[in-house]
mmCIF file of C-alpha atoms in Angstrom:
data_model
loop_
_atom_site.group_PDB
_atom_site.id
_atom_site.type_symbol
_atom_site.label_atom_id
_atom_site.label_comp_id
_atom_site.label_asym_id
_atom_site.label_seq_id
_atom_site.Cartn_x
_atom_site.Cartn_y
_atom_site.Cartn_z
ATOM 1 C CA MET A 209 -99.604 60.130 -12.103
ATOM 2 C CA SER A 210 -97.633 60.280 -15.338
ATOM 3 C CA GLY A 211 -95.070 62.519 -13.612
ATOM 4 C CA ILE A 212 -94.361 59.797 -11.067
ATOM 5 C CA TRP A 213 -93.638 57.252 -13.843
ATOM 6 C CA VAL A 214 -91.244 59.677 -15.494
ATOM 7 C CA HIS A 215 -89.287 60.117 -12.250
ATOM 8 C CA LEU A 216 -89.107 56.338 -11.664
ATOM 9 C CA SER A 217 -87.738 55.771 -15.211
ATOM 10 C CA LEU A 218 -85.006 58.370 -14.705
ATOM 11 C CA ILE A 219 -83.952 56.744 -11.408
ATOM 12 C CA PHE A 220 -83.745 53.243 -13.038
ATOM 13 C CA ILE A 221 -81.567 54.505 -15.910
ATOM 14 C CA SER A 222 -79.164 56.309 -13.539
ATOM 15 C CA VAL A 223 -78.715 53.139 -11.411
ATOM 16 C CA SER A 224 -78.390 50.623 -14.260
ATOM 17 C CA GLY A 225 -75.655 52.661 -15.993
ATOM 18 C CA PRO A 226 -72.966 52.312 -13.273
ATOM 19 C CA LEU A 227 -73.896 48.675 -12.724
ATOM 20 C CA SER A 228 -73.251 47.875 -16.376
ATOM 21 C CA LYS A 229 -69.969 49.694 -16.292
ATOM 22 C CA GLY A 230 -68.961 47.801 -13.141
ATOM 23 C CA GLU A 231 -69.694 44.447 -14.773
ATOM 24 C CA ASN A 232 -67.674 45.407 -17.825
ATOM 25 C CA ALA A 233 -64.841 46.587 -15.584
ATOM 26 C CA HIS A 234 -64.937 43.261 -13.726
ATOM 27 C CA VAL A 235 -64.731 41.261 -16.967
ATOM 28 C CA ALA A 236 -61.888 43.444 -18.172
ATOM 29 C CA GLY A 237 -60.085 42.803 -14.879
ATOM 30 C CA VAL A 238 -60.405 39.029 -15.327
ATOM 31 C CA ASN A 239 -59.097 39.225 -18.870
ATOM 32 C CA SER A 240 -56.071 41.310 -17.880
ATOM 33 C CA GLU A 241 -55.359 38.973 -14.987
ATOM 34 C CA GLY A 242 -55.522 36.049 -17.412
ATOM 35 C CA LEU A 243 -53.039 37.789 -19.679
ATOM 36 C CA ARG A 244 -50.687 38.319 -16.764
ATOM 37 C CA LEU A 245 -50.901 34.620 -15.872
ATOM 38 C CA ASN A 246 -50.226 33.619 -19.462
ATOM 39 C CA LYS A 247 -47.257 35.960 -19.523
ATOM 40 C CA ASN A 248 -45.854 34.418 -16.334
ATOM 41 C CA ILE A 249 -46.258 30.905 -17.742
ATOM 42 C CA THR A 250 -44.475 31.911 -20.944
ATOM 43 C CA GLU A 251 -41.622 33.495 -19.040
ATOM 44 C CA ALA A 252 -41.197 30.323 -16.923
ATOM 45 C CA SER A 253 -40.914 28.045 -19.970
ATOM 46 C CA SER A 254 -37.099 28.465 -20.063
ATOM 47 C CA CYS A 255 -34.596 27.970 -17.246
ATOM 48 C CA GLN A 256 -31.494 29.874 -16.241
ATOM 49 C CA GLU A 257 -28.088 28.487 -17.162
ATOM 50 C CA GLY A 258 -27.142 25.555 -14.938
ATOM 51 C CA LEU A 259 -30.779 24.605 -14.218
ATOM 52 C CA TYR A 260 -32.971 22.127 -16.071
ATOM 53 C CA ARG A 261 -36.713 21.800 -16.617
ATOM 54 C CA GLU A 262 -38.458 19.293 -14.346
ATOM 55 C CA HIS A 263 -42.195 19.513 -15.061
ATOM 56 C CA LEU A 264 -43.233 22.920 -13.634
ATOM 57 C CA PHE A 265 -39.930 23.915 -12.040
ATOM 58 C CA CYS A 266 -36.345 24.771 -12.973
ATOM 59 C CA CYS A 267 -34.159 22.483 -10.863
ATOM 60 C CA GLN A 268 -30.484 22.192 -9.962
ATOM 61 C CA PRO A 269 -28.554 19.050 -11.047
ATOM 62 C CA CYS A 270 -27.416 16.354 -8.639
ATOM 63 C CA PRO A 271 -23.706 16.655 -7.661
ATOM 64 C CA PRO A 272 -21.038 14.050 -8.540
ATOM 65 C CA GLY A 273 -21.387 10.842 -6.557
ATOM 66 C CA LYS A 274 -25.186 11.002 -6.424
ATOM 67 C CA ARG A 275 -28.215 10.318 -8.607
ATOM 68 C CA LYS A 276 -31.716 11.788 -8.723
ATOM 69 C CA ASN A 277 -34.338 10.040 -6.596
ATOM 70 C CA GLY A 278 -37.145 12.613 -6.554
ATOM 71 C CA GLU A 279 -38.249 15.854 -8.192
ATOM 72 C CA CYS A 280 -37.609 19.345 -6.871
ATOM 73 C CA LYS A 281 -40.564 21.229 -5.375
ATOM 74 C CA ARG A 282 -39.936 24.794 -6.541
ATOM 75 C CA ASP A 283 -37.791 26.858 -8.896
ATOM 76 C CA GLY A 284 -34.061 26.843 -8.139
ATOM 77 C CA ASP A 285 -34.262 23.937 -5.678
ATOM 78 C CA MET A 286 -32.252 20.734 -5.886
ATOM 79 C CA PRO A 287 -34.148 17.462 -6.420
ATOM 80 C CA GLU A 288 -33.869 14.634 -3.948
ATOM 81 C CA CYS A 289 -30.431 13.086 -4.641
ATOM 82 C CA VAL A 290 -29.128 9.813 -3.161
ATOM 83 C CA LEU A 291 -25.607 8.388 -3.085
ATOM 84 C CA CYS A 292 -24.368 5.955 -5.721
ATOM 85 C CA SER A 293 -23.462 2.469 -4.494
ATOM 86 C CA GLU A 294 -19.874 2.724 -3.153
ATOM 87 C CA GLY A 295 -17.457 0.542 -5.144
ATOM 88 C CA ASN A 296 -20.069 -0.380 -7.736
ATOM 89 C CA GLU A 297 -21.301 2.875 -9.287
ATOM 90 C CA TYR A 298 -20.145 6.455 -9.768
ATOM 91 C CA THR A 299 -20.917 9.809 -11.371
ATOM 92 C CA ASP A 300 -17.965 12.125 -11.998
ATOM 93 C CA LYS A 301 -19.869 15.302 -12.884
ATOM 94 C CA SER A 302 -23.123 17.119 -12.130
ATOM 95 C CA HIS A 303 -26.063 15.546 -13.980
ATOM 96 C CA HIS A 304 -29.853 15.139 -14.124
ATOM 97 C CA SER A 305 -30.035 11.344 -14.474
ATOM 98 C CA ASP A 306 -31.744 8.958 -12.052
ATOM 99 C CA LYS A 307 -28.994 6.355 -12.642
ATOM 100 C CA CYS A 308 -25.313 6.086 -11.746
ATOM 101 C CA ILE A 309 -22.610 4.646 -14.057
ATOM 102 C CA ARG A 310 -21.284 1.170 -13.311
ATOM 103 C CA CYS A 311 -17.623 0.935 -12.315
ATOM 104 C CA SER A 312 -15.156 -0.605 -14.794
ATOM 105 C CA VAL A 313 -13.458 -3.940 -14.043
ATOM 106 C CA CYS A 314 -9.698 -4.545 -14.488
ATOM 107 C CA ASP A 315 -9.397 -7.851 -16.374
ATOM 108 C CA GLU A 316 -6.609 -9.934 -14.797
ATOM 109 C CA GLU A 317 -6.618 -12.327 -17.765
ATOM 110 C CA HIS A 318 -5.480 -9.385 -19.904
ATOM 111 C CA GLY A 319 -2.648 -8.526 -17.522
ATOM 112 C CA LEU A 320 -4.453 -5.693 -15.724
ATOM 113 C CA GLU A 321 -4.790 -4.891 -12.030
ATOM 114 C CA VAL A 322 -6.452 -2.144 -10.011
ATOM 115 C CA GLU A 323 -4.415 1.010 -9.439
ATOM 116 C CA HIS A 324 -7.229 3.036 -7.871
ATOM 117 C CA ASN A 325 -10.501 1.541 -6.675
ATOM 118 C CA CYS A 326 -13.766 2.940 -7.936
ATOM 119 C CA THR A 327 -15.352 5.592 -5.716
ATOM 120 C CA ARG A 328 -18.688 7.361 -5.918
ATOM 121 C CA THR A 329 -17.078 10.192 -7.914
ATOM 122 C CA ARG A 330 -14.344 8.390 -9.910
ATOM 123 C CA ASN A 331 -14.205 5.285 -12.103
ATOM 124 C CA THR A 332 -11.772 2.421 -11.520
ATOM 125 C CA LYS A 333 -8.226 3.083 -12.754
ATOM 126 C CA CYS A 334 -6.335 0.047 -14.088
ATOM 127 C CA ARG A 335 -2.629 -0.582 -14.707
ATOM 128 C CA CYS A 336 -0.449 -3.405 -15.983
ATOM 129 C CA LYS A 337 0.541 -6.115 -13.515
ATOM 130 C CA SER A 338 4.169 -6.766 -12.679
ATOM 131 C CA ASN A 339 6.130 -8.111 -15.687
ATOM 132 C CA PHE A 340 3.484 -6.843 -18.096
ATOM 133 C CA PHE A 341 3.468 -3.735 -20.290
ATOM 134 C CA CYS A 342 1.126 -1.764 -22.543
ATOM 135 C CA ASN A 343 2.326 0.802 -25.113
ATOM 136 C CA SER A 344 -1.069 1.854 -26.520
ATOM 137 C CA SER A 345 -3.554 4.442 -25.304
ATOM 138 C CA PRO A 346 -6.157 3.771 -24.107
ATOM 139 C CA CYS A 347 -4.788 0.447 -22.864
ATOM 140 C CA GLU A 348 -7.176 -2.454 -23.509
ATOM 141 C CA HIS A 349 -4.850 -5.271 -22.420
ATOM 142 C CA CYS A 350 -1.223 -5.706 -21.281
ATOM 143 C CA ASN A 351 1.412 -7.977 -22.847
ATOM 144 C CA PRO A 352 3.972 -10.053 -20.921
ATOM 145 C CA CYS A 353 7.489 -8.585 -20.840
ATOM 146 C CA THR A 354 10.190 -10.265 -22.923
ATOM 147 C CA THR A 355 12.717 -12.382 -20.991
ATOM 148 C CA CYS A 356 16.290 -11.497 -22.039
ATOM 149 C CA GLU A 357 18.727 -14.435 -22.304
ATOM 150 C CA HIS A 358 21.918 -12.418 -22.955
ATOM 151 C CA GLY A 359 21.418 -9.383 -20.718
ATOM 152 C CA ILE A 360 19.146 -6.344 -20.597
ATOM 153 C CA ILE A 361 19.689 -2.996 -22.280
ATOM 154 C CA GLU A 362 16.485 -1.441 -20.927
ATOM 155 C CA LYS A 363 14.216 -2.948 -18.308
ATOM 156 C CA CYS A 364 10.550 -3.593 -18.953
ATOM 157 C CA THR A 365 8.265 -0.796 -17.699
ATOM 158 C CA PRO A 366 4.468 -0.558 -17.495
ATOM 159 C CA THR A 367 4.521 1.307 -20.842
ATOM 160 C CA SER A 368 7.409 -0.351 -22.765
ATOM 161 C CA ASN A 369 8.875 -3.811 -23.307
ATOM 162 C CA ALA A 370 12.386 -4.826 -22.267
ATOM 163 C CA LYS A 371 15.281 -4.353 -24.700
ATOM 164 C CA CYS A 372 17.734 -7.236 -24.745
ATOM 165 C CA LYS A 373 21.445 -7.536 -25.571
ATOM 166 C CA GLY A 374 22.645 -9.733 -28.450
ATOM 167 C CA SER A 375 24.762 -12.875 -27.957
ATOM 168 C CA ARG A 376 27.630 -11.698 -30.267
ATOM 169 C CA SER A 377 29.780 -8.624 -30.567
ATOM 170 C CA HIS A 378 28.424 -5.155 -31.196
ATOM 171 C CA ALA A 379 29.954 -5.054 -34.686
ATOM 172 C CA ASN A 380 28.246 -8.288 -35.679
ATOM 173 C CA SER A 381 24.979 -6.855 -34.400
ATOM 174 C CA LEU A 382 25.380 -3.794 -36.626
ATOM 175 C CA TRP A 383 26.034 -5.947 -39.675
ATOM 176 C CA ALA A 384 23.041 -8.096 -38.866
ATOM 177 C CA LEU A 385 20.902 -4.999 -38.457
ATOM 178 C CA LEU A 386 22.034 -3.655 -41.832
ATOM 179 C CA ILE A 387 21.235 -6.936 -43.546
ATOM 180 C CA LEU A 388 17.843 -7.015 -41.862
ATOM 181 C CA LEU A 389 17.080 -3.520 -43.093
ATOM 182 C CA LEU A 390 17.976 -4.472 -46.676
ATOM 183 C CA ILE A 391 15.818 -7.580 -46.473
ATOM 184 C CA LEU A 392 12.965 -5.596 -44.971
ATOM 185 C CA ILE A 393 13.111 -3.016 -47.786
ATOM 186 C CA PHE A 394 13.057 -5.804 -50.365
ATOM 187 C CA LEU A 395 10.109 -7.522 -48.674
ATOM 188 C CA ILE A 396 8.140 -4.264 -48.475
ATOM 189 C CA ILE A 397 8.615 -3.640 -52.184
ATOM 190 C CA TYR A 398 7.702 -7.247 -52.961
ATOM 191 C CA LYS A 399 4.639 -7.044 -50.737
ATOM 192 C CA VAL A 400 3.377 -3.863 -52.412
ATOM 193 C CA VAL A 401 3.775 -5.301 -55.899
ATOM 194 C CA ARG A 402 2.136 -8.600 -54.935
ATOM 195 C CA SER A 403 -0.729 -6.832 -53.169
ATOM 196 C CA ARG A 404 -1.505 -4.742 -56.232
ATOM 197 C CA ARG A 405 -1.507 -7.800 -58.466
ATOM 198 C CA ARG A 406 -3.731 -9.702 -56.048
ATOM 199 C CA ASN A 407 -6.228 -6.839 -55.777
ATOM 200 C CA LYS A 408 -6.465 -6.592 -59.550
ATOM 201 C CA LYS A 409 -7.015 -10.317 -59.841
ATOM 202 C CA ASN A 410 -9.534 -10.803 -57.022
ATOM 203 C CA GLY A 411 -11.307 -7.445 -57.043
ATOM 204 C CA ASN A 412 -11.484 -6.898 -53.284
ATOM 205 C CA CYS A 413 -9.915 -7.889 -49.980
ATOM 206 C CA VAL A 414 -12.804 -10.045 -48.793
ATOM 207 C CA SER A 415 -12.629 -12.357 -51.796
ATOM 208 C CA ALA A 416 -8.843 -12.457 -51.490
ATOM 209 C CA ALA A 417 -9.171 -13.653 -47.923
ATOM 210 C CA SER A 418 -10.932 -16.790 -49.174
ATOM 211 C CA ASN A 419 -8.129 -17.912 -51.517
ATOM 212 C CA ASP A 420 -5.121 -20.076 -50.572
ATOM 213 C CA GLU A 421 -3.155 -17.153 -49.164
ATOM 214 C CA GLY A 422 -6.125 -16.102 -47.047
ATOM 215 C CA ARG A 423 -6.274 -19.595 -45.594
ATOM 216 C CA GLN A 424 -2.550 -19.497 -44.871
ATOM 217 C CA LEU A 425 -3.094 -16.232 -42.979
ATOM 218 C CA ASN A 426 -5.939 -18.028 -41.136
ATOM 219 C CA LEU A 427 -8.345 -15.081 -41.181
ATOM 220 C CA THR A 428 -11.283 -17.347 -40.389
ATOM 221 C CA ASP A 429 -10.069 -18.127 -36.865
ATOM 222 C CA VAL A 430 -7.989 -15.026 -36.219
ATOM 223 C CA ASP A 431 -8.161 -13.563 -32.696
ATOM 224 C CA LEU A 432 -10.230 -10.395 -33.137
ATOM 225 C CA GLY A 433 -9.637 -9.211 -29.563
ATOM 226 C CA LYS A 434 -6.810 -6.784 -30.283
ATOM 227 C CA TYR A 435 -8.518 -5.492 -33.440
ATOM 228 C CA ILE A 436 -11.868 -4.595 -31.837
ATOM 229 C CA PRO A 437 -10.939 -0.927 -31.066
ATOM 230 C CA SER A 438 -9.799 -0.451 -34.694
ATOM 231 C CA ILE A 439 -12.948 -2.157 -36.032
ATOM 232 C CA ALA A 440 -15.133 -0.004 -33.755
ATOM 233 C CA GLU A 441 -13.560 3.164 -35.183
ATOM 234 C CA LEU A 442 -14.708 2.142 -38.672
ATOM 235 C CA MET A 443 -18.338 1.547 -37.628
ATOM 236 C CA ARG A 444 -21.121 3.896 -36.590
ATOM 237 C CA ILE A 445 -22.899 3.168 -33.306
ATOM 238 C CA THR A 446 -26.077 2.314 -35.227
ATOM 239 C CA GLU A 447 -24.180 -0.259 -37.299
ATOM 240 C CA VAL A 448 -22.672 -1.831 -34.179
ATOM 241 C CA LYS A 449 -26.039 -2.060 -32.402
ATOM 242 C CA GLU A 450 -27.700 -3.541 -35.479
ATOM 243 C CA PHE A 451 -24.901 -6.114 -35.875
ATOM 244 C CA VAL A 452 -24.835 -7.343 -32.252
ATOM 245 C CA ARG A 453 -28.654 -7.403 -32.118
ATOM 246 C CA LYS A 454 -28.786 -9.488 -35.313
ATOM 247 C CA ASN A 455 -26.195 -11.876 -33.890
ATOM 248 C CA GLY A 456 -27.982 -12.804 -30.699
ATOM 249 C CA MET A 457 -27.179 -10.118 -28.118
ATOM 250 C CA GLU A 458 -30.160 -9.443 -25.858
ATOM 251 C CA GLU A 459 -31.693 -5.992 -25.844
ATOM 252 C CA ALA A 460 -31.265 -5.741 -22.066
ATOM 253 C CA LYS A 461 -27.513 -6.361 -22.365
ATOM 254 C CA ILE A 462 -27.269 -3.707 -25.121
ATOM 255 C CA ASP A 463 -29.107 -1.213 -22.893
ATOM 256 C CA ASP A 464 -26.801 -2.006 -19.934
ATOM 257 C CA ILE A 465 -23.671 -1.348 -22.002
ATOM 258 C CA MET A 466 -25.123 1.860 -23.434
ATOM 259 C CA HIS A 467 -26.066 3.063 -19.923
ATOM 260 C CA ASP A 468 -22.689 2.127 -18.431
ATOM 261 C CA ASN A 469 -20.946 4.360 -20.968
ATOM 262 C CA LEU A 470 -23.219 7.399 -21.153
ATOM 263 C CA HIS A 471 -22.022 10.093 -23.569
ATOM 264 C CA GLU A 472 -19.053 7.887 -24.625
ATOM 265 C CA THR A 473 -20.015 6.592 -28.058
ATOM 266 C CA ALA A 474 -16.547 5.223 -28.838
ATOM 267 C CA GLU A 475 -16.522 3.122 -25.648
ATOM 268 C CA GLN A 476 -20.105 1.950 -26.301
ATOM 269 C CA LYS A 477 -19.036 0.551 -29.690
ATOM 270 C CA VAL A 478 -15.953 -1.168 -28.256
ATOM 271 C CA GLN A 479 -17.841 -2.759 -25.352
ATOM 272 C CA LEU A 480 -20.726 -3.954 -27.559
ATOM 273 C CA LEU A 481 -18.327 -5.615 -30.021
ATOM 274 C CA ARG A 482 -16.201 -7.058 -27.211
ATOM 275 C CA LYS A 483 -19.269 -8.556 -25.499
ATOM 276 C CA TRP A 484 -20.419 -10.094 -28.791
ATOM 277 C CA TYR A 485 -16.943 -11.556 -29.412
ATOM 278 C CA GLN A 486 -16.775 -13.055 -25.910
ATOM 279 C CA SER A 487 -20.123 -14.810 -26.393
ATOM 280 C CA HIS A 488 -19.354 -15.914 -29.972
ATOM 281 C CA GLY A 489 -15.839 -17.254 -29.486
ATOM 282 C CA LYS A 490 -12.854 -17.116 -31.843
ATOM 283 C CA LYS A 491 -13.966 -19.760 -34.354
ATOM 284 C CA ASN A 492 -15.514 -18.207 -37.472
ATOM 285 C CA ALA A 493 -15.933 -14.857 -35.691
ATOM 286 C CA TYR A 494 -14.235 -13.033 -38.582
ATOM 287 C CA CYS A 495 -16.572 -14.625 -41.144
ATOM 288 C CA THR A 496 -19.625 -13.800 -39.030
ATOM 289 C CA LEU A 497 -18.516 -10.194 -38.733
ATOM 290 C CA THR A 498 -17.706 -9.524 -42.403
ATOM 291 C CA LYS A 499 -20.744 -11.363 -43.793
ATOM 292 C CA ASN A 500 -23.091 -9.128 -41.793
ATOM 293 C CA LEU A 501 -21.471 -5.807 -42.748
ATOM 294 C CA PRO A 502 -21.560 -3.722 -45.943
ATOM 295 C CA LYS A 503 -18.962 -4.768 -48.530
ATOM 296 C CA ALA A 504 -16.886 -1.581 -48.273
ATOM 297 C CA LEU A 505 -16.691 -1.831 -44.471
ATOM 298 C CA ALA A 506 -15.811 -5.544 -44.597
ATOM 299 C CA GLU A 507 -12.970 -4.769 -47.025
ATOM 300 C CA LYS A 508 -11.499 -2.172 -44.662
ATOM 301 C CA ILE A 509 -11.584 -4.632 -41.751
ATOM 302 C CA CYS A 510 -9.989 -7.288 -43.926
ATOM 303 C CA ASP A 511 -7.216 -4.859 -44.925
ATOM 304 C CA ILE A 512 -6.409 -4.149 -41.265
ATOM 305 C CA LEU A 513 -6.194 -7.843 -40.342
ATOM 306 C CA MET A 514 -4.233 -8.942 -43.397
ATOM 307 C CA LYS A 515 -1.741 -6.110 -43.060
ATOM 308 C CA ASP A 516 -1.098 -6.878 -39.390
ATOM 309 C CA ILE A 517 -0.894 -10.658 -39.807
ATOM 310 C CA THR A 518 1.357 -10.353 -42.849
ATOM 311 C CA ASN A 519 3.668 -7.995 -40.952
ATOM 312 C CA GLU A 520 3.867 -10.439 -38.051
ATOM 313 C CA ARG A 521 4.807 -13.273 -40.398
ATOM 314 C CA GLU A 522 7.403 -11.208 -42.205
ATOM 315 C CA ASN A 523 8.917 -9.976 -38.932
ATOM 316 C CA ALA A 524 9.116 -13.569 -37.714
ATOM 317 C CA ASN A 525 10.834 -14.617 -40.968
ATOM 318 C CA LEU A 526 13.241 -11.705 -40.698
ATOM 319 C CA GLN A 527 14.108 -12.645 -37.147
ATOM 320 C CA ASN A 528 14.743 -16.278 -38.135
ATOM 321 C CA GLU A 529 16.903 -15.205 -41.068
ATOM 322 C CA SER A 530 18.825 -12.795 -38.835
ATOM 323 C CA GLU A 531 19.510 -15.530 -36.304
ATOM 324 C CA ASN A 532 20.747 -17.821 -39.077
ATOM 325 C CA LEU A 533 23.010 -15.099 -40.463
ATOM 326 C CA VAL A 534 24.445 -14.275 -37.068
#
């Protein structure tokens, strides 16, 4: 009887051994499979050049003229892309955004007209209207061409004003030009000396703008329109957004301008300041601007305006004196 129990024990041990090994082998197989899955997930965390991550998949960008309207379904596929609104929106390069860029408008009040209409893949291109010119780049507004009373030396073009003939002889014109140059040199020297004295006396440009001379230059109601690009260059985009937000511009309008000029920080600053100026109006716009900016920045803006306005006055005086001399 005891012999039978010994045989049964040996049989049980021989069977249970392989079963245990099989279970261990199965567990090991699961673990290795899990490692392989983890490895695949890690390898898929980055995309090839030209593709972008969209949840689980690496997707192609939408082509110019379209925007994203749905996600891609597998690696390397293109998402669902739909056309931008013809004549209203465009995209000029491949991108991953679900929005198109709004087309620019050529402002007729600033002497501009459409040269090329906006398409799905190209923004509007503007040019000066007939009898208008613009000699700056980029051109924000066009100026009317000068009308010559005594004949034309060079006609007005879209990029340069007309050059007119004088009413007297060529020799008299040369003498007048020489006298003008001498007067101009004297005025420049006088201006430099006076500016240094004024800066020492008043301490900074902003305080100088509030004295009698500042009122004569009329900085308070100066037209800031042509100075906005120069002012924008002096300010960071964060400063511009903070200023227009503090002065009543709605957050939705700020977001629209930022979206309409994606990746173009310089244009974002110009358009934000221009929109604020349009809503504010000319009166006291300069004071509103400088009071809400750091002192150093306000001084730089003041320098730009005073220099330009002073030059305009001096040029006008020189022209009057030249006409009297001639």
